[in-house]
Amino acid sequence: MTGSLSGVASVIGIGQSDWVGDHKRVRAGERPHDSYGYGAQAFLSALADSGIARDEIDGLIVGPTTAYERVGELLGLNVRWGGQADAMTAVMEACMAIRAGLASVVALVYGNDQRSAQVNYGGPDAQGGGAFLAYVYHAPWGFTSQGALYAMMARRYMHERGLTQAELGEVAVAQRLAASRNPRALMRKPITVEDYLASPFICEPLHLFDYCLINDGGVALIIAEAGKARRAGRAPVAIKGVGRYDLNRGATSLEPRLLDYYLPAQQAVAAQVFEMASLGPKDMDALQIYDSFSLHIPLALEGYGYCPVGGAGQFMRETGISLAKGLPVNTSGGHLSESYMQGWNHQIEAVRQVRGEAGDHQVEGCRHVHYSSDVAGKAISIIYGA
Amino acid sequence: MANSQPVVALYDAPMWESLSRERMQLQSCGHCGTLRYPPGPICTTCTSLDYRWTDLSGGGEILSWVRFHRAYFDDHPPPYNAVAVRLDEGPIVVSNLIGPEPEGEWIGRRVSLVYRRHLDRTQHAFMLSEQP
Ligand SMILES: [Zn+2]
């Protein structure tokens, strides 16, 4: 494929802050670090993991919650190229910059103090409304919070596609099982579908266990040009494919959510990413799916062809989506049970799985991991491979 | 917490003014007739910049609904519902269903636009239509 980004770059280092330890401290009323501090800790751990020297880094992308220049200043990074992006866009842009020759080693640094800073995702100060009008436009009717948008979507999706509440509960149950085997996860006590159904509604039909956590932390990745990555100290994990398609039309009035469930975007991305990687759904050993809410999982399973459209409920219930059964999804516990790092924790989990370093939550013989997000109709996919 | 606030950007203001007169209007495209919601400077269907403000028939159908069990605003104590209504003229609006709630399935039920004073503003709400 002309201009393909397949195999152009590899992840050579991953790092994170101490999510579990800091969560305890925040719950005890402390503010251990700010967003920059969490990002700095994650960066140091990724740099150590990569084995390269700091002055080899010539590109920098920071997460949406920190200022680009200040992160560069704090980490002492003068670079040739840089910017600010969410997790999935950052990985894609790093590949693009490397392909274009604008950078050869890009550090991706994310830090977020959303819990200790008491960030609200709903109500009068709803976060994100500057970028996504739907987050604030329906406030006069009390319709607020990203969870409510997914609840509205879930209700109609369940009606049209026949997904039951108990089938949706399979997501929270599977991810909690993964988290129970992951020492980096915040919520490790296993739950059952019965526990799920008995948990309180936040915005009905979504229960408490359908919602992501809110916690502080940082994540970092070091992405290098493939040749350079091979010469670095350890086994690189290749980025084999990336794809993106956005549904913007009718976004504020919820049309792509309520009429399409983002399906056309995901199908367009599936075609791009699988072709670029010369792989298909059957080659994927694990999925990491951006899960601010559980509903993302059935949407992605259908959108990327892991099951027929309308078949996600049956797939989750019968085939399975856990480390115990079927196709493992969100093998670290994801946003629901591991840590809410806005898609960044999924990237480092994908790398750990391909490296075979995931410990008790390792998928045996894992060679390829598919990452998917459909946040606000922006469908993005990345395929990681050995 | 605090009270909910409408977003009133340049093109929203005439819509809110029409609500205050209890005669809700939206922009109708001068070229293809598509209605704009939220109000805006350009037709998303045909890109025409022309429009005129037109009355709504008030009829619609419930596409989906939720019930909030958590408080987000002082002026919306839980539990309360929100509905996504497809207006007969095309746009989808998010609102509240007031009056009797449907027995059984909400999705697909016909609803009619009504006006409600809320804080210092008049906003739309919907009620179940009479069964034919
Ligand atoms: Zn038009």
Coordinates of C-alpha atoms and ligand atoms in Angstrom, one line a residue:
Chain A
M1 CA 0.0 0.0 0.0
T2 CA 1.4 3.4 -1.0
G3 CA 2.1 5.5 2.1
S4 CA 1.4 2.7 4.4
L5 CA 2.3 3.2 8.0
S6 CA 2.6 -0.5 8.6
G7 CA 5.9 -1.5 10.3
V8 CA 7.2 2.1 10.1
A9 CA 7.6 2.4 13.9
S10 CA 7.7 0.3 17.0
V11 CA 7.1 0.8 20.7
I12 CA 10.4 0.4 22.5
G13 CA 9.5 1.6 26.0
I14 CA 6.4 1.8 28.2
G15 CA 5.9 3.3 31.6
Q16 CA 3.3 4.4 34.1
S17 CA 2.9 6.0 37.5
D18 CA 1.8 4.0 40.6
W19 CA -1.9 4.0 39.9
V20 CA -2.8 1.8 42.9
G21 CA -0.6 3.6 45.4
D22 CA -1.6 7.1 44.3
H23 CA -5.3 6.1 44.3
K24 CA -5.0 5.1 48.0
R25 CA -3.3 8.4 48.7
V26 CA -5.9 10.4 46.8
R27 CA -8.7 8.6 48.6
A28 CA -7.1 9.5 51.9
G29 CA -7.3 13.2 50.9
E30 CA -3.7 13.7 49.6
R31 CA -2.7 15.2 46.3
P32 CA 0.4 13.2 45.5
H33 CA 1.2 14.9 42.2
D34 CA -0.3 17.0 39.5
S35 CA -0.8 16.0 35.9
Y36 CA 2.8 17.0 35.1
G37 CA 4.1 15.0 38.0
Y38 CA 2.2 11.9 36.9
G39 CA 3.4 12.4 33.3
A40 CA 7.0 12.8 34.5
Q41 CA 7.0 9.6 36.5
A42 CA 5.5 7.7 33.6
F43 CA 8.1 9.1 31.2
L44 CA 11.0 8.1 33.5
S45 CA 9.7 4.6 33.7
A46 CA 9.2 4.4 29.9
L47 CA 12.7 5.8 29.3
A48 CA 14.3 3.3 31.6
D49 CA 12.3 0.5 29.9
S50 CA 13.4 1.5 26.5
G51 CA 17.1 1.5 27.3
I52 CA 17.8 4.6 25.2
A53 CA 19.2 7.9 26.3
R54 CA 17.0 10.9 26.9
D55 CA 18.9 12.9 24.3
E56 CA 18.0 10.4 21.5
I57 CA 14.4 11.6 21.8
D58 CA 13.6 14.0 19.0
G59 CA 9.8 14.1 19.1
L60 CA 7.3 14.7 21.8
I61 CA 3.5 14.3 22.0
V62 CA 1.7 15.2 25.3
G63 CA -1.8 14.2 26.3
P64 CA -4.8 16.6 26.2
T65 CA -4.5 17.5 29.9
T66 CA -1.1 19.0 29.9
A67 CA 0.6 21.9 28.0
Y68 CA 3.0 20.7 25.3
E69 CA 5.7 23.3 26.0
R70 CA 5.6 22.9 29.8
V71 CA 6.0 19.1 29.5
G72 CA 8.9 19.5 27.2
E73 CA 10.5 22.0 29.5
L74 CA 10.0 19.8 32.6
L75 CA 11.5 16.8 30.9
G76 CA 14.3 18.7 29.4
L77 CA 13.4 17.7 25.9
N78 CA 14.4 19.9 22.9
V79 CA 12.8 18.2 19.9
R80 CA 12.4 18.5 16.2
W81 CA 8.7 17.8 16.2
G82 CA 5.8 17.6 18.6
G83 CA 2.3 18.3 19.6
Q84 CA -0.7 17.4 21.8
A85 CA -3.1 14.6 21.2
D86 CA -5.3 11.9 22.8
A87 CA -3.8 8.4 23.1
M88 CA -4.8 6.9 19.9
T89 CA -4.2 10.0 17.8
A90 CA -0.8 10.3 19.4
V91 CA 0.3 6.8 18.4
M92 CA -0.9 7.5 14.8
E93 CA 0.8 10.8 14.7
A94 CA 4.1 9.4 16.0
C95 CA 4.0 6.9 13.1
M96 CA 3.2 9.7 10.6
A97 CA 6.1 11.9 11.9
I98 CA 8.5 9.0 11.7
R99 CA 7.3 8.0 8.2
A100 CA 7.8 11.6 7.1
G101 CA 11.3 11.8 8.5
L102 CA 10.3 14.6 11.0
A103 CA 11.4 12.6 14.0
S104 CA 13.0 9.2 14.8
V105 CA 12.2 8.6 18.4
V106 CA 9.0 10.1 19.8
A107 CA 8.1 10.2 23.5
L108 CA 4.3 10.1 24.3
V109 CA 3.6 11.5 27.7
Y110 CA 0.2 11.6 29.5
G111 CA -0.5 12.7 33.0
N112 CA -3.9 13.4 34.6
D113 CA -4.9 14.5 38.1
Q114 CA -8.6 14.3 37.3
R115 CA -9.5 12.6 40.6
S116 CA -7.6 14.7 43.0
A117 CA -8.5 17.9 41.0
Q118 CA -12.2 16.8 41.2
V119 CA -12.8 17.0 37.4
N120 CA -16.5 16.7 36.5
Y121 CA -17.6 14.9 33.4
G122 CA -21.2 16.0 33.9
G123 CA -23.1 19.0 35.4
P124 CA -22.4 22.7 35.3
D125 CA -18.7 22.3 34.7
A126 CA -18.8 19.3 32.4
Q127 CA -15.4 18.6 31.0
G128 CA -14.9 18.5 27.2
G129 CA -17.8 20.7 26.1
G130 CA -15.3 23.0 24.3
A131 CA -14.5 20.2 21.9
F132 CA -17.7 18.3 21.9
L133 CA -20.9 20.4 21.9
A134 CA -23.1 17.4 22.7
Y135 CA -21.5 17.3 26.1
V136 CA -23.1 20.7 27.1
Y137 CA -25.8 21.5 24.6
H138 CA -28.6 19.4 26.2
A139 CA -27.9 20.6 29.8
P140 CA -31.2 22.7 30.1
W141 CA -33.0 19.3 30.1
G142 CA -30.7 17.8 32.7
F143 CA -29.1 15.7 30.0
T144 CA -25.4 15.8 30.9
S145 CA -22.4 13.6 31.3
Q146 CA -20.8 11.3 28.7
G147 CA -22.4 8.4 30.5
A148 CA -25.8 9.7 29.6
L149 CA -24.9 9.9 26.0
Y150 CA -23.9 6.3 26.0
A151 CA -27.0 5.4 28.1
M152 CA -29.2 7.0 25.4
M153 CA -27.3 5.1 22.8
A154 CA -27.5 1.8 24.8
R155 CA -31.3 2.0 25.3
R156 CA -32.0 2.2 21.6
Y157 CA -29.2 -0.3 20.7
M158 CA -30.7 -2.8 23.1
H159 CA -34.1 -2.2 21.6
E160 CA -33.0 -2.6 18.0
R161 CA -30.3 -5.2 18.3
G162 CA -31.7 -7.3 21.2
L163 CA -28.8 -6.9 23.6
T164 CA -30.0 -7.7 27.1
Q165 CA -29.0 -6.0 30.3
A166 CA -27.4 -9.3 31.5
E167 CA -25.4 -9.6 28.3
L168 CA -24.1 -6.1 28.7
G169 CA -23.1 -7.1 32.2
E170 CA -20.7 -9.6 30.7
V171 CA -18.4 -6.7 29.9
A172 CA -18.0 -5.5 33.5
V173 CA -17.7 -9.1 34.7
A174 CA -15.0 -10.1 32.2
Q175 CA -12.9 -7.0 32.8
R176 CA -13.1 -7.4 36.6
L177 CA -11.8 -10.9 36.2
A178 CA -8.8 -9.5 34.2
A179 CA -8.3 -6.9 36.9
S180 CA -8.3 -9.5 39.6
R181 CA -5.2 -11.0 38.0
N182 CA -3.5 -7.6 37.5
P183 CA -1.6 -6.0 40.4
R184 CA -1.7 -2.6 38.6
A185 CA -5.5 -2.6 38.6
L186 CA -7.5 -0.5 41.1
M187 CA -10.7 -2.7 41.3
R188 CA -9.8 -6.3 41.8
K189 CA -12.7 -8.0 43.6
P190 CA -14.4 -10.3 41.1
I191 CA -18.1 -9.7 40.3
T192 CA -20.8 -11.7 38.8
V193 CA -23.6 -10.8 36.4
E194 CA -25.9 -10.9 39.4
D195 CA -23.7 -8.3 41.2
Y196 CA -23.8 -6.2 38.1
L197 CA -27.6 -6.3 37.8
A198 CA -27.9 -5.5 41.5
S199 CA -25.6 -2.5 41.2
P200 CA -27.3 1.0 41.2
F201 CA -28.2 2.7 38.0
I202 CA -26.3 6.0 37.3
C203 CA -28.1 6.9 34.1
E204 CA -30.5 4.1 33.4
P205 CA -30.0 1.7 31.6
L206 CA -26.4 2.0 32.6
H207 CA -25.3 0.7 36.0
L208 CA -22.4 1.8 38.2
F209 CA -20.4 -1.1 36.8
D210 CA -20.9 0.2 33.2
Y211 CA -18.9 3.3 34.1
C212 CA -15.2 3.9 34.0
L213 CA -13.2 4.7 37.1
I214 CA -12.0 8.2 37.8
N215 CA -8.4 8.2 39.1
D216 CA -5.1 10.0 38.8
G217 CA -2.1 8.8 36.9
G218 CA 0.3 8.9 34.1
V219 CA 1.3 6.7 31.1
A220 CA 4.2 7.1 28.6
L221 CA 5.4 5.3 25.5
I222 CA 8.6 5.6 23.5
I223 CA 8.0 5.0 19.8
A224 CA 11.0 4.7 17.5
E225 CA 11.6 4.3 13.8
A226 CA 11.7 0.5 13.1
G227 CA 15.4 0.2 12.2
K228 CA 16.4 2.2 15.2
A229 CA 14.0 0.2 17.4
R230 CA 15.7 -3.1 16.3
R231 CA 19.1 -1.7 17.4
A232 CA 17.7 -0.6 20.8
G233 CA 18.2 -2.9 23.7
R234 CA 15.0 -5.0 23.8
A235 CA 12.4 -6.6 21.6
P236 CA 10.3 -3.9 19.9
V237 CA 6.6 -4.2 19.4
A238 CA 5.7 -3.1 15.9
I239 CA 2.7 -0.9 15.0
K240 CA 1.4 -2.9 12.1
G241 CA -1.6 -0.9 11.1
V242 CA -3.5 2.3 12.0
G243 CA -6.8 3.5 10.7
R244 CA -9.3 6.3 11.4
Y245 CA -12.7 7.5 10.3
D246 CA -14.9 10.1 12.0
L247 CA -18.6 10.6 12.0
N248 CA -19.1 14.3 12.6
R249 CA -22.4 15.0 10.8
G250 CA -25.3 15.3 13.3
A251 CA -22.9 14.8 16.2
T252 CA -24.5 17.3 18.6
S253 CA -28.1 16.0 18.0
L254 CA -26.7 12.4 18.6
E255 CA -27.5 11.1 15.1
P256 CA -24.4 9.0 14.6
R257 CA -25.0 7.5 18.0
L258 CA -28.7 6.8 17.8
L259 CA -29.1 5.9 14.2
D260 CA -25.8 4.2 13.4
Y261 CA -24.1 3.3 16.7
Y262 CA -20.9 4.4 15.0
L263 CA -21.0 1.3 12.9
P264 CA -20.1 2.9 9.5
A265 CA -17.0 4.5 11.0
Q266 CA -15.8 1.3 12.5
Q267 CA -16.4 -0.7 9.4
A268 CA -14.4 1.9 7.4
V269 CA -11.6 1.7 9.9
A270 CA -11.7 -2.1 9.9
A271 CA -11.1 -2.1 6.2
Q272 CA -8.1 0.3 6.5
V273 CA -6.4 -1.2 9.4
F274 CA -6.7 -4.8 8.6
E275 CA -5.6 -4.2 5.0
M276 CA -2.6 -2.1 6.2
A277 CA -1.5 -4.8 8.6
S278 CA -2.3 -7.7 6.1
L279 CA -4.2 -9.3 9.0
G280 CA -7.8 -9.9 9.9
P281 CA -10.0 -10.3 13.0
K282 CA -9.1 -14.0 13.2
D283 CA -5.4 -13.1 13.6
M284 CA -6.1 -11.1 16.7
D285 CA -5.2 -12.7 20.0
A286 CA -6.6 -10.0 22.2
L287 CA -8.6 -6.8 21.9
Q288 CA -8.1 -3.5 23.8
I289 CA -11.2 -1.4 23.4
Y290 CA -11.6 2.2 24.8
D291 CA -14.2 1.6 27.5
S292 CA -15.3 4.8 29.1
F293 CA -18.5 2.8 29.2
S294 CA -19.2 -0.9 28.7
L295 CA -21.3 -0.3 25.6
H296 CA -18.1 0.4 23.6
I297 CA -17.3 -3.3 23.7
P298 CA -20.4 -4.7 21.8
L299 CA -20.2 -1.8 19.4
A300 CA -16.6 -2.7 18.5
L301 CA -17.2 -6.4 18.4
E302 CA -19.8 -5.8 15.7
G303 CA -18.0 -2.9 14.0
Y304 CA -14.8 -4.7 13.4
G305 CA -16.4 -8.0 12.4
Y306 CA -15.6 -10.1 15.4
C307 CA -19.3 -11.1 15.3
P308 CA -22.2 -10.4 13.0
V309 CA -24.0 -7.0 13.4
G310 CA -26.6 -7.7 16.1
G311 CA -24.7 -10.7 17.4
A312 CA -22.6 -9.0 20.2
G313 CA -24.9 -10.1 23.0
Q314 CA -24.8 -13.7 22.0
F315 CA -21.0 -13.5 21.3
M316 CA -20.3 -12.1 24.8
R317 CA -22.5 -14.6 26.5
E318 CA -21.7 -17.8 24.6
T319 CA -18.2 -17.3 23.0
G320 CA -16.9 -15.1 25.8
I321 CA -14.7 -12.0 26.0
S322 CA -12.6 -12.8 29.1
L323 CA -9.3 -14.3 30.0
A324 CA -11.2 -17.5 30.9
K325 CA -13.2 -17.9 27.7
G326 CA -13.3 -16.8 24.1
L327 CA -11.7 -13.7 22.7
P328 CA -10.0 -11.7 25.6
V329 CA -11.1 -8.1 25.7
N330 CA -9.4 -5.5 27.9
T331 CA -7.0 -7.9 29.4
S332 CA -5.8 -5.5 32.1
G333 CA -9.3 -4.6 33.3
G334 CA -9.6 -1.6 31.1
H335 CA -11.1 1.7 32.2
L336 CA -13.8 -0.1 34.1
S337 CA -11.5 -1.9 36.5
E338 CA -7.8 -1.2 35.9
S339 CA -7.4 2.5 35.6
Y340 CA -9.0 5.4 33.6
M341 CA -6.1 6.6 31.6
Q342 CA -8.2 7.7 28.7
G343 CA -7.0 5.1 26.3
W344 CA -3.3 5.3 27.3
N345 CA -3.4 2.3 29.6
H346 CA -4.8 0.2 26.7
Q347 CA -1.7 1.0 24.6
I348 CA 0.8 -0.2 27.2
E349 CA -1.3 -3.3 27.9
A350 CA -1.2 -4.1 24.2
V351 CA 2.6 -3.8 24.3
R352 CA 2.8 -6.0 27.4
Q353 CA 0.7 -8.7 25.9
V354 CA 2.7 -8.8 22.7
R355 CA 5.9 -8.9 24.7
G356 CA 4.5 -11.7 26.8
E357 CA 5.1 -9.7 30.0
A358 CA 1.6 -9.4 31.4
G359 CA 2.1 -11.9 34.2
D360 CA -1.0 -13.5 35.6
H361 CA -3.2 -11.8 33.0
Q362 CA -1.1 -12.8 30.0
V363 CA -2.9 -14.2 27.0
E364 CA -0.9 -17.3 26.1
G365 CA 0.9 -17.0 22.7
C366 CA -0.3 -13.5 22.2
R367 CA 1.1 -12.2 18.9
H368 CA -1.3 -9.6 17.7
V369 CA -3.4 -7.1 19.7
H370 CA -6.1 -4.9 18.1
Y371 CA -6.8 -1.6 19.8
S372 CA -10.1 0.2 19.0
S373 CA -11.7 3.4 20.2
D374 CA -14.9 5.1 19.0
V375 CA -14.9 8.2 21.3
A376 CA -17.6 10.7 20.1
G377 CA -17.7 9.0 16.7
K378 CA -14.0 9.2 16.1
A379 CA -13.2 5.6 15.3
I380 CA -9.5 4.8 15.5
S381 CA -7.7 1.5 15.4
I382 CA -4.2 0.3 16.0
I383 CA -2.8 -3.2 15.5
Y384 CA 0.3 -4.1 17.5
G385 CA 2.3 -7.2 16.7
A386 CA 5.6 -8.9 17.4
Chain B
M1 CA -23.5 22.1 42.1
A2 CA -25.4 24.8 40.2
N3 CA -28.3 25.2 37.9
S4 CA -28.3 24.1 34.3
Q5 CA -27.5 26.7 31.7
P6 CA -28.4 26.7 28.0
V7 CA -25.7 27.2 25.4
V8 CA -26.8 30.4 23.6
A9 CA -24.4 31.1 20.8
L10 CA -25.2 33.6 18.0
Y11 CA -27.5 31.3 16.1
D12 CA -29.2 29.9 19.2
A13 CA -30.5 33.2 20.4
P14 CA -33.5 33.4 18.0
M15 CA -34.5 29.9 18.8
W16 CA -34.6 30.6 22.6
E17 CA -36.5 33.8 21.8
S18 CA -39.1 31.8 19.9
L19 CA -39.3 29.4 22.8
S20 CA -40.1 32.3 25.1
R21 CA -43.0 33.2 22.8
E22 CA -44.1 29.5 23.1
R23 CA -43.7 29.1 19.3
M24 CA -40.5 27.2 18.7
Q25 CA -38.8 27.9 15.5
L26 CA -35.7 26.5 13.7
Q27 CA -33.8 27.6 10.7
S28 CA -35.1 26.1 7.4
C29 CA -32.5 25.9 4.6
G30 CA -33.4 28.4 1.8
H31 CA -32.1 25.9 -0.8
C32 CA -33.1 22.4 0.3
G33 CA -35.4 22.9 3.2
T34 CA -33.4 20.9 5.8
L35 CA -33.9 22.1 9.3
R36 CA -30.9 22.9 11.5
Y37 CA -30.5 21.7 15.0
P38 CA -28.5 23.0 16.8
P39 CA -29.0 26.3 14.9
G40 CA -26.0 27.2 12.8
P41 CA -24.5 29.2 10.0
I42 CA -24.7 26.7 7.2
C43 CA -26.8 23.8 5.9
T44 CA -25.1 20.5 6.7
T45 CA -26.9 18.9 3.8
C46 CA -26.4 21.2 0.9
T47 CA -24.0 23.9 2.3
S48 CA -26.3 26.7 1.6
L49 CA -25.9 29.8 3.8
D50 CA -29.5 30.9 3.2
Y51 CA -32.3 30.2 5.8
R52 CA -35.5 31.4 7.3
W53 CA -36.9 30.8 10.7
T54 CA -39.9 28.5 10.5
D55 CA -42.5 27.1 12.9
L56 CA -42.5 23.4 13.9
S57 CA -45.5 21.2 13.7
G58 CA -44.8 20.0 17.2
G59 CA -45.1 16.3 16.3
G60 CA -42.3 13.7 16.9
E61 CA -41.4 10.2 17.9
I62 CA -39.3 8.9 20.8
L63 CA -36.0 7.5 19.5
S64 CA -34.5 6.7 22.9
W65 CA -34.7 7.7 26.6
V66 CA -32.8 7.5 29.8
R67 CA -33.5 8.0 33.5
F68 CA -31.0 9.9 35.7
H69 CA -30.6 8.5 39.1
R70 CA -27.8 10.8 40.1
A71 CA -27.9 14.6 40.7
Y72 CA -25.9 16.7 38.3
F73 CA -27.8 20.1 38.5
D74 CA -29.6 21.8 41.4
D75 CA -32.6 22.3 39.1
H76 CA -32.9 18.6 38.0
P77 CA -33.3 16.5 41.2
P78 CA -33.2 12.8 40.3
P79 CA -34.9 10.7 39.3
Y80 CA -35.8 12.4 36.0
N81 CA -36.0 11.3 32.4
A82 CA -34.5 12.6 29.2
V83 CA -35.8 11.7 25.7
A84 CA -34.3 11.9 22.3
V85 CA -37.2 12.9 20.0
R86 CA -37.1 12.8 16.2
L87 CA -39.2 15.8 15.1
D88 CA -41.5 15.2 12.1
E89 CA -39.4 17.8 10.3
G90 CA -36.2 15.7 10.7
P91 CA -34.0 17.0 13.5
I92 CA -33.4 15.1 16.7
V93 CA -33.8 17.1 19.9
V94 CA -33.1 16.0 23.5
S95 CA -35.8 17.0 25.9
N96 CA -37.9 15.8 28.8
L97 CA -41.1 13.7 28.7
I98 CA -43.6 15.2 31.1
G99 CA -47.0 14.0 32.1
P100 CA -47.9 10.3 32.0
E101 CA -45.1 8.0 31.0
P102 CA -45.7 5.2 28.5
E103 CA -46.7 1.8 29.8
G104 CA -44.2 -0.6 28.2
E105 CA -42.0 0.4 25.4
W106 CA -41.1 4.1 25.0
I107 CA -39.2 3.9 21.8
G108 CA -41.5 4.7 18.8
R109 CA -44.2 6.4 20.8
R110 CA -45.6 9.6 19.3
V111 CA -45.1 12.8 21.3
S112 CA -46.1 16.4 21.0
L113 CA -44.1 19.5 21.8
V114 CA -45.2 21.5 24.8
Y115 CA -43.6 24.5 26.6
R116 CA -42.5 24.6 30.1
R117 CA -41.2 27.5 32.3
H118 CA -38.0 26.4 33.9
L119 CA -36.0 28.8 36.1
D120 CA -36.0 32.0 34.2
R121 CA -36.5 30.5 30.7
T122 CA -39.1 28.8 28.6
Q123 CA -37.9 25.5 27.2
H124 CA -39.5 22.7 25.2
A125 CA -40.7 19.4 26.6
F126 CA -42.8 16.6 25.2
M127 CA -46.0 14.8 26.1
L128 CA -47.3 11.5 24.9
S129 CA -49.7 12.2 22.0
E130 CA -53.3 10.9 22.1
Q131 CA -53.5 7.4 20.7
P132 CA -55.1 7.5 17.2
Ligands
ZN1 ZN -29.7 22.8 2.5

